[in-house]
Coordinates of C-alpha atoms in Angstrom, one line a residue:
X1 CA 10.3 -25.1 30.1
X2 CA 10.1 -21.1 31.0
X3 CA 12.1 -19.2 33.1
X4 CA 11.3 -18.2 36.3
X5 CA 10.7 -14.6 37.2
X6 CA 14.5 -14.1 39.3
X7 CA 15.1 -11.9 42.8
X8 CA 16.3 -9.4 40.1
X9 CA 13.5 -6.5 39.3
X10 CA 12.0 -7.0 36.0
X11 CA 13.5 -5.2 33.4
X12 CA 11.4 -3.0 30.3
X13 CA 13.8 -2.0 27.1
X14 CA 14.9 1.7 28.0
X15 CA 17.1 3.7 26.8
X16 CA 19.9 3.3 29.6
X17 CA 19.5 -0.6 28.5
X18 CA 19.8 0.3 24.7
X19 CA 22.5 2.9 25.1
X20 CA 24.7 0.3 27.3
X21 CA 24.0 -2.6 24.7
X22 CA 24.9 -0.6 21.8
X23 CA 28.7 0.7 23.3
X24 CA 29.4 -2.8 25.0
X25 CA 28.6 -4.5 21.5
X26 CA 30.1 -1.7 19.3
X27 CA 34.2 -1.3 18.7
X28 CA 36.1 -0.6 22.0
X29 CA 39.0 1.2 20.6
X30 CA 39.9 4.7 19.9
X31 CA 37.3 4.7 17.4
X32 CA 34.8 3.1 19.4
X33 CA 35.7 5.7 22.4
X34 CA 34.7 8.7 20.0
X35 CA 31.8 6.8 19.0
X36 CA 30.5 7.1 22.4
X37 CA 31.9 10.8 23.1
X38 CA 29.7 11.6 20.3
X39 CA 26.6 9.1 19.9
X40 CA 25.6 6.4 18.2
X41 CA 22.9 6.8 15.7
X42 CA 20.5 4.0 16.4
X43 CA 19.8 3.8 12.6
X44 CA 23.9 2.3 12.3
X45 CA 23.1 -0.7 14.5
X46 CA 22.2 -3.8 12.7
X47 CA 22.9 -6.7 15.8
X48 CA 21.8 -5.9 19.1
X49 CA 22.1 -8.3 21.8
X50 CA 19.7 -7.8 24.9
X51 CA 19.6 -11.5 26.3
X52 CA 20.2 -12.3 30.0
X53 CA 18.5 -9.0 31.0
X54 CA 15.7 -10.1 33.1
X55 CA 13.4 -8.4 30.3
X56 CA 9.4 -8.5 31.0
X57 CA 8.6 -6.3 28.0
X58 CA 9.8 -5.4 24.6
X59 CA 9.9 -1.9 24.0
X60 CA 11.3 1.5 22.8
X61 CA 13.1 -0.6 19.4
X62 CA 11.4 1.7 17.0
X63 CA 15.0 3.4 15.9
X64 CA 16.5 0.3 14.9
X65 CA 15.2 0.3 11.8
X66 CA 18.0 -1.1 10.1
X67 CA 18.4 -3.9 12.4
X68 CA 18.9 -7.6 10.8
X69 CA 19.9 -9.5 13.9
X70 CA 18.5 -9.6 17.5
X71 CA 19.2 -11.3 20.2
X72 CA 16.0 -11.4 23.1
X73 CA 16.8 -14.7 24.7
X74 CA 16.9 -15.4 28.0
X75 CA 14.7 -13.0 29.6
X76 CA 10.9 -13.2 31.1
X77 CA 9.1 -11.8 28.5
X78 CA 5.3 -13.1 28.2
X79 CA 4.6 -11.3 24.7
X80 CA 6.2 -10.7 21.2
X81 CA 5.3 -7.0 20.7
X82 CA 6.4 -3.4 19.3
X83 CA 8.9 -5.2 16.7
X84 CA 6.9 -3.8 13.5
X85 CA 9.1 -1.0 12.7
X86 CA 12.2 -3.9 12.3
X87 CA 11.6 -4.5 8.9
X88 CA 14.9 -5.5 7.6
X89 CA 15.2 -8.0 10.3
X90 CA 16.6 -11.7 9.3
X91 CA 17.6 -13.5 12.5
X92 CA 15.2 -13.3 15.9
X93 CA 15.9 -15.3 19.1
X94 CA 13.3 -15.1 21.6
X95 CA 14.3 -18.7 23.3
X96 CA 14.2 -19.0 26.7
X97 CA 11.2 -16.8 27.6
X98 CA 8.1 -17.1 28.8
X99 CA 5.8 -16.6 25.5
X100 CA 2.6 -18.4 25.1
X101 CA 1.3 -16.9 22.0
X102 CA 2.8 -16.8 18.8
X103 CA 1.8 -12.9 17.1
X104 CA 3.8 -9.6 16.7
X105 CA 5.8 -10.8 13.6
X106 CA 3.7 -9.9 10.8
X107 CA 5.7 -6.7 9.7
X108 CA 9.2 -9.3 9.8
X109 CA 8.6 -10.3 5.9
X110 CA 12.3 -10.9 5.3
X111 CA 13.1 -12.7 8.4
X112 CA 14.8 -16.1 7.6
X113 CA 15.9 -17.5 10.9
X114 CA 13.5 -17.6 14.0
X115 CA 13.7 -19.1 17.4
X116 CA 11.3 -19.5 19.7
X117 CA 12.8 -22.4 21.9
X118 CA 12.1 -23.1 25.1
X119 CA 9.2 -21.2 25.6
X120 CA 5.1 -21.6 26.4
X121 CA 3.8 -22.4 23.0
X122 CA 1.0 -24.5 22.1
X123 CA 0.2 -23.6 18.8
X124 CA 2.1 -22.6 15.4
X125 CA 0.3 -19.9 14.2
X126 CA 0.4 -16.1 12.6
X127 CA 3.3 -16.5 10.6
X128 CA 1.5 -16.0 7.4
X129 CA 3.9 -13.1 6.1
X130 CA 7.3 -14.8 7.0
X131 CA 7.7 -16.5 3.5
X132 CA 11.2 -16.1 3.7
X133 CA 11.6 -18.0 6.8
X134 CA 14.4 -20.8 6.2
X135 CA 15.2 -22.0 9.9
X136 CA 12.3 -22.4 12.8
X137 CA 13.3 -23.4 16.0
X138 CA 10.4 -24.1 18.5
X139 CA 11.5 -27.0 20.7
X140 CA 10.7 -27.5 24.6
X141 CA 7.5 -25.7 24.0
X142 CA 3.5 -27.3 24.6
X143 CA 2.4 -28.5 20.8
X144 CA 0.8 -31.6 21.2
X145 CA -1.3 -31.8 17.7
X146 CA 1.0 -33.5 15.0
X147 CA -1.9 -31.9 12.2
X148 CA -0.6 -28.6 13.5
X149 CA 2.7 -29.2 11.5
X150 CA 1.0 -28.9 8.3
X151 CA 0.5 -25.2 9.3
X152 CA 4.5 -24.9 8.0
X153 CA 3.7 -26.1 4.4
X154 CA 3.5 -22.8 3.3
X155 CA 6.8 -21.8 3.9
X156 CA 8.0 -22.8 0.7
X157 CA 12.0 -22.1 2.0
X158 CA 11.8 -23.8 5.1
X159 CA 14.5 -26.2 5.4
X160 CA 15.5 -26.8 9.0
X161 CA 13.1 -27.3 12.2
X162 CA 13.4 -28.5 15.7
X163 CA 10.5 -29.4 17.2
X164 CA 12.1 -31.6 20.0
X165 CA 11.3 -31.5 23.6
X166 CA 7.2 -30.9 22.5
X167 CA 4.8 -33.3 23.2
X168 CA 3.8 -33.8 19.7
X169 CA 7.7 -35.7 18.9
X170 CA 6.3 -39.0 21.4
X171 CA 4.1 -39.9 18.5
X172 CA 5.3 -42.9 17.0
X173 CA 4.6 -41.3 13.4
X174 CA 6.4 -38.1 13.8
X175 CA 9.2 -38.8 12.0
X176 CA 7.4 -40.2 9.3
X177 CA 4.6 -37.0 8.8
X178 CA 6.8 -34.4 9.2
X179 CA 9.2 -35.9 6.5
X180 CA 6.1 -36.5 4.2
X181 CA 4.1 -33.3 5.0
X182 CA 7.5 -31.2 4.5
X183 CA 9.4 -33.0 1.9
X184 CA 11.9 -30.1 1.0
X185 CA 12.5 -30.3 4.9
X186 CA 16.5 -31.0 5.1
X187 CA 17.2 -30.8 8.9
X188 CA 14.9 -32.3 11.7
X189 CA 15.5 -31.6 15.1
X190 CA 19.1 -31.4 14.5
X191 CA 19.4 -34.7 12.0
X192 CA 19.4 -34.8 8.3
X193 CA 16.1 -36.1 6.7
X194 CA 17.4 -39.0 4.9
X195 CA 16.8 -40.4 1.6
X196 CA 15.2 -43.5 3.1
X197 CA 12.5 -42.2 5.5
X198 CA 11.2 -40.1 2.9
X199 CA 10.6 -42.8 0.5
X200 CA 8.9 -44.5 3.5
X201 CA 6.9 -41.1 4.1
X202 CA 5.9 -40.9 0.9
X203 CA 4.4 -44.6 0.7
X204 CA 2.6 -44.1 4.3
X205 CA 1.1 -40.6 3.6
X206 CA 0.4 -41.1 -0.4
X207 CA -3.1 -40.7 -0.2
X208 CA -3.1 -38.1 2.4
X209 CA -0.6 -35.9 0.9
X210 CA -2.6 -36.1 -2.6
X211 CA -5.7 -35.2 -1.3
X212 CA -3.8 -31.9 0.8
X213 CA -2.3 -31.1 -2.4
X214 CA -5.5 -31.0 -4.3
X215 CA -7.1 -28.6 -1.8
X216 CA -4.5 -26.5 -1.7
X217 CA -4.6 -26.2 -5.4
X218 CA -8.1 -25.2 -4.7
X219 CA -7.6 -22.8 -2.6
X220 CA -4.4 -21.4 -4.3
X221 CA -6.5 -21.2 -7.5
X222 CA -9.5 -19.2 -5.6
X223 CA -6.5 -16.5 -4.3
X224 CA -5.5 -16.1 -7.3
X225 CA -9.6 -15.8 -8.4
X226 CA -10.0 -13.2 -5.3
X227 CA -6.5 -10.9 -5.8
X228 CA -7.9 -11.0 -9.4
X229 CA -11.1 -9.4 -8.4
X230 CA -9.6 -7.4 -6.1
X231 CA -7.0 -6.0 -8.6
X232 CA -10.2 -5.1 -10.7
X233 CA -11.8 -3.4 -8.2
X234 CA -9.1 -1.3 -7.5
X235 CA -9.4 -0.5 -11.4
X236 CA -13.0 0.3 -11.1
X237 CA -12.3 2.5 -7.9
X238 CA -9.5 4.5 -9.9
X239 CA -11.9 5.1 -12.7
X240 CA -14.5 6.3 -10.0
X241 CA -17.3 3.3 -10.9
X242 CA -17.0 0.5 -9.0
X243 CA -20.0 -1.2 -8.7
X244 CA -21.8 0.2 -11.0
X245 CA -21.2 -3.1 -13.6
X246 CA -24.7 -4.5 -12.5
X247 CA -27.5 -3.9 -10.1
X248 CA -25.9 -3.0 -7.0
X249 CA -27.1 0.9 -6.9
X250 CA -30.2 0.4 -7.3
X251 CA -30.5 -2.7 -4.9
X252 CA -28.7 0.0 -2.4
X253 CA -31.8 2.1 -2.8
X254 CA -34.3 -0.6 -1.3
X255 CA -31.6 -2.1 1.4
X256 CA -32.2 1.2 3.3
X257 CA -35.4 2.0 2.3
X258 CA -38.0 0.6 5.2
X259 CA -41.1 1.0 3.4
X260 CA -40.0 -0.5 0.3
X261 CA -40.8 -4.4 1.8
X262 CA -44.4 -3.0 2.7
X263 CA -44.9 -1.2 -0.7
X264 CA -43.6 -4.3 -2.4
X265 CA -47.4 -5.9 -1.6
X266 CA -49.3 -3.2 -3.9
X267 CA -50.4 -4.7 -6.9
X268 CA -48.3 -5.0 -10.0
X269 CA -45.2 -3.8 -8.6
X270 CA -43.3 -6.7 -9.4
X271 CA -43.5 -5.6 -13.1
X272 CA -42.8 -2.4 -12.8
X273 CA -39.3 -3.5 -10.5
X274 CA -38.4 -6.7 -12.3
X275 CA -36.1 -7.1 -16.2
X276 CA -37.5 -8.6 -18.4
X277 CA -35.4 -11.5 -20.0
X278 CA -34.8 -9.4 -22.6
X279 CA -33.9 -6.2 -21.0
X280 CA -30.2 -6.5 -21.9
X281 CA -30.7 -7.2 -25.8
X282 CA -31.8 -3.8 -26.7
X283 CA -31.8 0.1 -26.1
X284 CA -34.2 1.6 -23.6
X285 CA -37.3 1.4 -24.6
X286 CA -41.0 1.4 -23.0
X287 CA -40.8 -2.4 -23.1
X288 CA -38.3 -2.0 -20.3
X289 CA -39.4 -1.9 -16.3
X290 CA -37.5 0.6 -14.0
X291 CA -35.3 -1.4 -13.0
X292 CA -33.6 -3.1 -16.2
X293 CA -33.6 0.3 -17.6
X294 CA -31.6 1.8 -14.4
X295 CA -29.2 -0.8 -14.4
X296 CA -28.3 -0.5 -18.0
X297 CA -27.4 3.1 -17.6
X298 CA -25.2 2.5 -14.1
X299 CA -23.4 0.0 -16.9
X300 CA -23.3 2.8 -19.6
X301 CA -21.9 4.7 -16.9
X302 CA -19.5 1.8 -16.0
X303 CA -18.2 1.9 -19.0
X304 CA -17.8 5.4 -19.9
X305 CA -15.9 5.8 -16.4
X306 CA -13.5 3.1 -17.6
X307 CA -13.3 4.9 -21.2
X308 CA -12.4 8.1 -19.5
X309 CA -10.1 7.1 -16.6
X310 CA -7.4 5.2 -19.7
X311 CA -7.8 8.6 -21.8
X312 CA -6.9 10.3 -18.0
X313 CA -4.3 7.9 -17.6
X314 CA -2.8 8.5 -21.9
X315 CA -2.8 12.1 -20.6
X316 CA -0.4 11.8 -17.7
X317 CA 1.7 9.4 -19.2
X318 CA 1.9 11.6 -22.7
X319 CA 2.8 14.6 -20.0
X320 CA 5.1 13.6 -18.3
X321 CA 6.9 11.9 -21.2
X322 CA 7.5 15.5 -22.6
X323 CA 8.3 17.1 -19.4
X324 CA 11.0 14.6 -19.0
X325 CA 11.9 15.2 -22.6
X326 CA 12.2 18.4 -22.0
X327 CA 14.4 18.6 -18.8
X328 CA 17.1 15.7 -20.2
X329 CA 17.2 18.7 -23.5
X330 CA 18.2 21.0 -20.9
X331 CA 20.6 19.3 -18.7
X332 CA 22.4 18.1 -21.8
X333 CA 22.7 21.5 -22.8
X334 CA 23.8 22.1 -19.6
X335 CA 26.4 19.7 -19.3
X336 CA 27.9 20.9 -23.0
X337 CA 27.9 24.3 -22.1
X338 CA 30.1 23.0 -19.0
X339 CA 32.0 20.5 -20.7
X340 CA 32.9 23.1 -23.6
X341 CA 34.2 25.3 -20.5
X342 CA 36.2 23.1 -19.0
X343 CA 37.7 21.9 -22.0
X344 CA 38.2 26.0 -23.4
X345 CA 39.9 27.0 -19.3
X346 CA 42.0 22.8 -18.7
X347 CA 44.9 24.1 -17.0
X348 CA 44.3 27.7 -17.0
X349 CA 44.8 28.4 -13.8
X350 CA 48.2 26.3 -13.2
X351 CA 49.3 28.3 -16.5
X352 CA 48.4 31.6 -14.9
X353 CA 50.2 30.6 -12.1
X354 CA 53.6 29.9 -13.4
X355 CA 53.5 33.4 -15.6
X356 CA 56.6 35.4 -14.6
X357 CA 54.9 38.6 -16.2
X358 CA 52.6 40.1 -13.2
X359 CA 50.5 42.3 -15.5
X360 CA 49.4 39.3 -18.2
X361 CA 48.5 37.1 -15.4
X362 CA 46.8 39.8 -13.8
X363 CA 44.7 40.1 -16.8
X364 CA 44.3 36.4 -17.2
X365 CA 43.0 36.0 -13.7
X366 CA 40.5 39.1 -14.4
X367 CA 39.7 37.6 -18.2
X368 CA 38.7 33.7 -15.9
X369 CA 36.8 35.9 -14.0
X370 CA 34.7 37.2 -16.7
X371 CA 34.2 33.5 -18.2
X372 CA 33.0 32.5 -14.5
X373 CA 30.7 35.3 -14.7
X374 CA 30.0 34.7 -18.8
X375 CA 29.1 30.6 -17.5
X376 CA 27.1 31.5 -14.1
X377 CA 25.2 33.9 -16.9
X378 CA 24.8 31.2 -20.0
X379 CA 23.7 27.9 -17.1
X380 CA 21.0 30.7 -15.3
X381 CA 19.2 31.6 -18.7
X382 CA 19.2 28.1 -19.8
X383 CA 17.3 27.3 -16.7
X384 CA 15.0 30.2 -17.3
X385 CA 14.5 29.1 -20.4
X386 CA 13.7 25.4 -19.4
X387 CA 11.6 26.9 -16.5
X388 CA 9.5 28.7 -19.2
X389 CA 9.1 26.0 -21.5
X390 CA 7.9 23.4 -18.8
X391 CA 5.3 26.1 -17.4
X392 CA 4.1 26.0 -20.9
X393 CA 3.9 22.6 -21.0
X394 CA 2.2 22.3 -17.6
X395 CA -0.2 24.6 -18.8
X396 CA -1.6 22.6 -21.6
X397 CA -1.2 19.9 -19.4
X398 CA -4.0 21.7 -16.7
X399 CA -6.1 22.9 -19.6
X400 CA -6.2 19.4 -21.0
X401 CA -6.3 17.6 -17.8
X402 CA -9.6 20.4 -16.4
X403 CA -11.3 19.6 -20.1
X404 CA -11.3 16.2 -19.6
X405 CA -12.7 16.3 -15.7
X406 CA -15.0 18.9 -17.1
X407 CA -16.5 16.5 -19.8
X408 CA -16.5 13.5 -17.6
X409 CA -18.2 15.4 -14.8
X410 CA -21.1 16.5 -17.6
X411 CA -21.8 13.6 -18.6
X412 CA -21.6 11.5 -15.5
X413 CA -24.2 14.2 -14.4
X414 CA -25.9 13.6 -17.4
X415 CA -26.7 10.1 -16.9
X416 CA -27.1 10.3 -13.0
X417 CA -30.5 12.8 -14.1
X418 CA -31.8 9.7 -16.1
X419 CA -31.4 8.0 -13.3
X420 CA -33.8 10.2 -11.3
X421 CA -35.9 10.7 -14.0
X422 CA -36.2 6.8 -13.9
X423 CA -37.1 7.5 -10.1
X424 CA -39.5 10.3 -10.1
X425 CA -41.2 8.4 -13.1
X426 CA -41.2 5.1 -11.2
X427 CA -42.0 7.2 -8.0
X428 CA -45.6 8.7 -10.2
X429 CA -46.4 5.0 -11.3
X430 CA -46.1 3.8 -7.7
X431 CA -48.3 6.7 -5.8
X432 CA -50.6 6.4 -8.5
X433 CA -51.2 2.8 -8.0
X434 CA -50.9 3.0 -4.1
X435 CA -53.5 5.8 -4.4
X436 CA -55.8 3.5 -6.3
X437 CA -55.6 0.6 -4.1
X438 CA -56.7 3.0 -1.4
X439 CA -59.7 3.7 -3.2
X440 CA -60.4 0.2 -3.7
X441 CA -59.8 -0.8 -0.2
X442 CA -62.2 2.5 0.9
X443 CA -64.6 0.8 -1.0
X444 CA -64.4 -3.0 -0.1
X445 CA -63.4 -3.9 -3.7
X446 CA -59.7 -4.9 -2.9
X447 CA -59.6 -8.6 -2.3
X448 CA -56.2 -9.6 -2.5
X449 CA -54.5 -10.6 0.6
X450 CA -52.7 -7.9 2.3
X451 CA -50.1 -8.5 5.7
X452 CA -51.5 -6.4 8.6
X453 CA -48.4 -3.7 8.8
X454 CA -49.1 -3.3 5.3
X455 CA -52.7 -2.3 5.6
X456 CA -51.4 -0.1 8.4
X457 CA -50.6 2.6 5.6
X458 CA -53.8 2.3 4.2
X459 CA -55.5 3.8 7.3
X460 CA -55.8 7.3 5.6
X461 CA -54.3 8.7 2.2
X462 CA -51.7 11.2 4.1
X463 CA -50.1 7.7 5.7
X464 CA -49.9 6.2 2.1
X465 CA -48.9 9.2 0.8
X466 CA -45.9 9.9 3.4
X467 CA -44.8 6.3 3.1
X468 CA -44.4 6.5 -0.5
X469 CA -42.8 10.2 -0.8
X470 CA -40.1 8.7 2.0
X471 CA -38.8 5.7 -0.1
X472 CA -38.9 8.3 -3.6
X473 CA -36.6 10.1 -0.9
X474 CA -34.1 7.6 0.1
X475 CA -33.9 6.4 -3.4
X476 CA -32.9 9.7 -4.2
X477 CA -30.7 10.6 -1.8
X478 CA -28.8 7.2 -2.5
X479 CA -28.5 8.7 -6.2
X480 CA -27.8 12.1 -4.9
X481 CA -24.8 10.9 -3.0
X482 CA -23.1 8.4 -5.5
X483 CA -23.1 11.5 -8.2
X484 CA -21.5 14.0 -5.9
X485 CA -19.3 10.6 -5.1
X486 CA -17.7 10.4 -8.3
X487 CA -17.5 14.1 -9.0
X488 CA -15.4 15.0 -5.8
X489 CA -13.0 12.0 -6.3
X490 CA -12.6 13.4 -10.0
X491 CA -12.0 17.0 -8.8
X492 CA -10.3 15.8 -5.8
X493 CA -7.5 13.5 -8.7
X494 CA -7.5 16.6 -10.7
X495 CA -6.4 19.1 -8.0
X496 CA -3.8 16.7 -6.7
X497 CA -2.3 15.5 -9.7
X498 CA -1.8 19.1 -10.7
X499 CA -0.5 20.2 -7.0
X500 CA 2.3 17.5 -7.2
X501 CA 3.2 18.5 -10.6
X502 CA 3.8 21.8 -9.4
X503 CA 5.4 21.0 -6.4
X504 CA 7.8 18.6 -8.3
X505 CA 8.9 21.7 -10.5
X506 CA 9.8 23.8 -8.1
X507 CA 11.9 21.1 -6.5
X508 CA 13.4 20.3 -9.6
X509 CA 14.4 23.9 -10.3
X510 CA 15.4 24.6 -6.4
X511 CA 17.9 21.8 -7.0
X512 CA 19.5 22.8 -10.3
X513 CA 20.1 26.4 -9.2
X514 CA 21.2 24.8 -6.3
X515 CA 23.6 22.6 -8.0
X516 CA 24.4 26.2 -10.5
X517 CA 25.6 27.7 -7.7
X518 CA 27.8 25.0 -6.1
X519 CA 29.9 24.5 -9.1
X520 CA 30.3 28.5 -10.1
X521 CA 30.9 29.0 -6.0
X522 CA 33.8 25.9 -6.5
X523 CA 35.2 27.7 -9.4
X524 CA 35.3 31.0 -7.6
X525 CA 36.8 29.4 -4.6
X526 CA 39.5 27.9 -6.5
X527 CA 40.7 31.0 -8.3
X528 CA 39.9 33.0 -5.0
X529 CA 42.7 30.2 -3.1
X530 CA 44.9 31.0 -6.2
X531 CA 44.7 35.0 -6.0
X532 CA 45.5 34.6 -1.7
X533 CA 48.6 32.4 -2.3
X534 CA 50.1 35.3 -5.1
X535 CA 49.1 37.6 -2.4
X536 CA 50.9 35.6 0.2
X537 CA 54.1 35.1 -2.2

């Protein structure tokens, strides 16, 4: 089923091997001979043949990044590996090796044909991204489990598949479950799927096949329910806020905060943690405990980040819309001003060129000059004046952009000191009622029952006093951090969005000089080639 390691040395992919593959396979006449005299760019090839080359491991194929086909047959090699940067890849043959695992091909999302024939294989598996796959070719391998077939429903463009030579095809069902399991199946191990064995397929398997279409329904509809969330989140991360919709920041103060399970025991501090049914149905109020009234304002917060990030968005979008406005004004100038030249100089030259008086040519040739010169002029200033009037707008564009960040930051601070204020408030309420339960346990009149680790930080007021200044700590800190969180993600957008925009116009005015001087330097050269050849005559 697997070659045998030969008397031959191993072989790893090298360059030697590549650089013979690529001129044996390339064009062998005069063209192919200069080809080689000169190099091949590895980034030309797309086939590449490298079966019958006693090869243990794939390597070294990263330059091939325009590859489609390749050919790996043959060989000894024990692992599909370092085939990630083959992107464009459509056809893979790795038949006739020794591979036991399938893995490696996740990066091959437009692969269509795949062999793995003749190999180790016992299991179908990790071919999750090739959704393009349309041929599959795993014969003479070790699958024995016919359920393991159902793996290849996904592949909703999977129409031929040889499985023969595997265990699995001496089961007197085969036929019958592949045909009904993969009914847009066309070719079977070589045959066409005919009309009448999937009628009989379908008759066997009804049941079965109903009830694996219902749970893939199930689980298609809960994707679809997770990319959904996940496609939210994303939203809530580009506004700076995620998680901040519900309880989640303040139920991140108490998972890191140790004594918060021992100070949970004090009495009445359930109703000072706890919302009220009605929390939600009204403004903050004293009828509110600490925690329904810090939730609400992480979800005014949640809100306002989401309010702020679309008028962020409006900004950029509003921007660049007049900068583009602004740049198609000027190259249509531009190409007028060029067009209007062309048209005022058609056939100048040639006209110049068949004068028979010397002295008006002469003066012709001096007056096209000028009009080169007049043109460079007329094309620099307009792009001095287009420079001038995009700075302008870029300005506005960072004064607006640094007012909104400004105001977002403000108030984002703003609400994070409620926050604390909720804390140190809460923080008073609990030390006051942890310093009264000492009293009452100092003097016997605490009767409530009490776990042992608890009663620990009763021992002496500095231990119930530490224990309670450390959670007002943590809780802090966790508020601390989530602020300066959103603020240096803000800053951080601001600074970059402005950076690119920057960066963008000096390449775009890099390139129009650039392309300025190209076409005054070919109209220069051309009357330059006209005034050599009157010299010449």
């Amino acid at each position: 089923m697997s070659r045998l390691y030969d008397t031959i040395e191993p072989n790893v992919i090298d360059e030697k091997m590549l650089q013979k593959a690529v001129e044996e396979q390339g064009p062998q006449e005069e063209l192919g001979q200069l080809a080689k005299r000169e190099g091949i760019d590895y980034k030309d090839v797309i086939e590449l043949q490298l079966d019958f080359r006693n090869i243990l491991k794939i390597d070294n194929l990263w330059q091939f990044v325009n590859l489609t086909k390749l050919q790996l047959d043959n060989n000894i090699i024990e692992k599909i590996e370092a085939l990630d940067s083959l992107v464009h890849l459509i056809w893979l043959d790795l038949s006739f090796n020794n591979i036991e695992v399938i893995e490696g091909l996740e990066a091959l999302v437009q692969l269509q044909d795949l062999s793995l024939y003749n190999n180790r294989i016992s299991k179908i598996e990790n071919l999750d991204t090739l959704q393009e796959l349309q041929v599959f070719s795993i014969g003479n391998n070790n699958l024995t489990a016919l359920e393991n077939v159902v793996y290849l429903r996904k592949f909703k463009n999977l129409r031929t598949l040889n499985l023969t030579g595997n265990p699995v095809c001496e089961n007197e069902q085969y036929s019958l479950f592949i045909a009904a399991h993969l009914p847009d199946l066309v070719y079977l191990d070589f045959r066409l799927v005919d009309q009448n064995t999937r009628e009989l397929a379908e008759i066997k398997y009804q049941y079965v096949i109903d009830e694996l279409k219902q749970g893939e329904a199930q689980a298609l509809a809960k994707l679809v329910e997770e990319q959904a969330k996940q496609k939210e989140l994303e939203h809530h991360k580009a506004a700076y806020v995620e998680y901040l919709n519900g309880s989640f920041l303040f139920e991140s103060m108490y998972a890191e905060d140790t004594e918060a399970a021992r100070l949970a025991y004090l009495p009445g501090m359930a109703d000072l943690l706890e919302t009220y049914p009605s929390a939600r149905k009204s403004n903050l109020d004293s009828g509110f405990t600490y925690k329904s009234k810090f939730v609400l304002i992480c979800e005014n917060l949640f809100a306002y980040g989401l309010q702020q990030h679309e008028m962020r968005q409006a900004e950029v979008s509003t921007f660049f819309e007049c900068l583009q406005e602004a740049v198609q004004d000027s190259q249509q100038q531009g190409t007028k001003i060029i067009l209007d030249f062309e048209n005022d100089n058609q056939g100048q030259l040639d006209v110049i060129q068949n004068m028979s008086n010397f002295e008006i040519a002469e003066s012709k040739l001096i007056k096209y000059n000028e009009d080169i010169s007049q043109l460079s002029d007329t094309l620099m200033t307009l792009e001095m004046q287009t420079v001038d009037q995009l700075e302008e707008i870029i300005k506005d564009f960072e004064r607006n952009i640094a007012d909104q960040v400004s105001t977002f930051i403000e108030n984002v601070q703003g609400m994070m000191a409620q926050c604390r204020d909720l804390e140190n408030h809460h923080h008073e309420k609990l030390m006051e009622n942890a310093i009264n339960t000492l009293e009452k346990i100092v003097k016997s009149e605490f009767d409530e029952e009490m776990p042992d680790d608890v009663r620990l930080l009763f021992v002496d007021k500095d231990t119930i006093v530490n224990a309670v200044n450390a959670s007002h700590d943590i809780h802090l800190l966790k508020i601390d951090n989530r602020e300066d969180d959103i603020i240096t993600k803000a800053n951080s957008w601001s600074s970059s969005v402005i950076e690119e925009v920057h960066k963008n116009e000096i390449s775009r005015n890099r390139n129009r000089v650039r392309e300025v001087n190209q076409y005054i330097d070919h109209l220069q050269e051309e009357l330059d080639n006209m005034e050599s050849l009157e010299q010449m005559e």
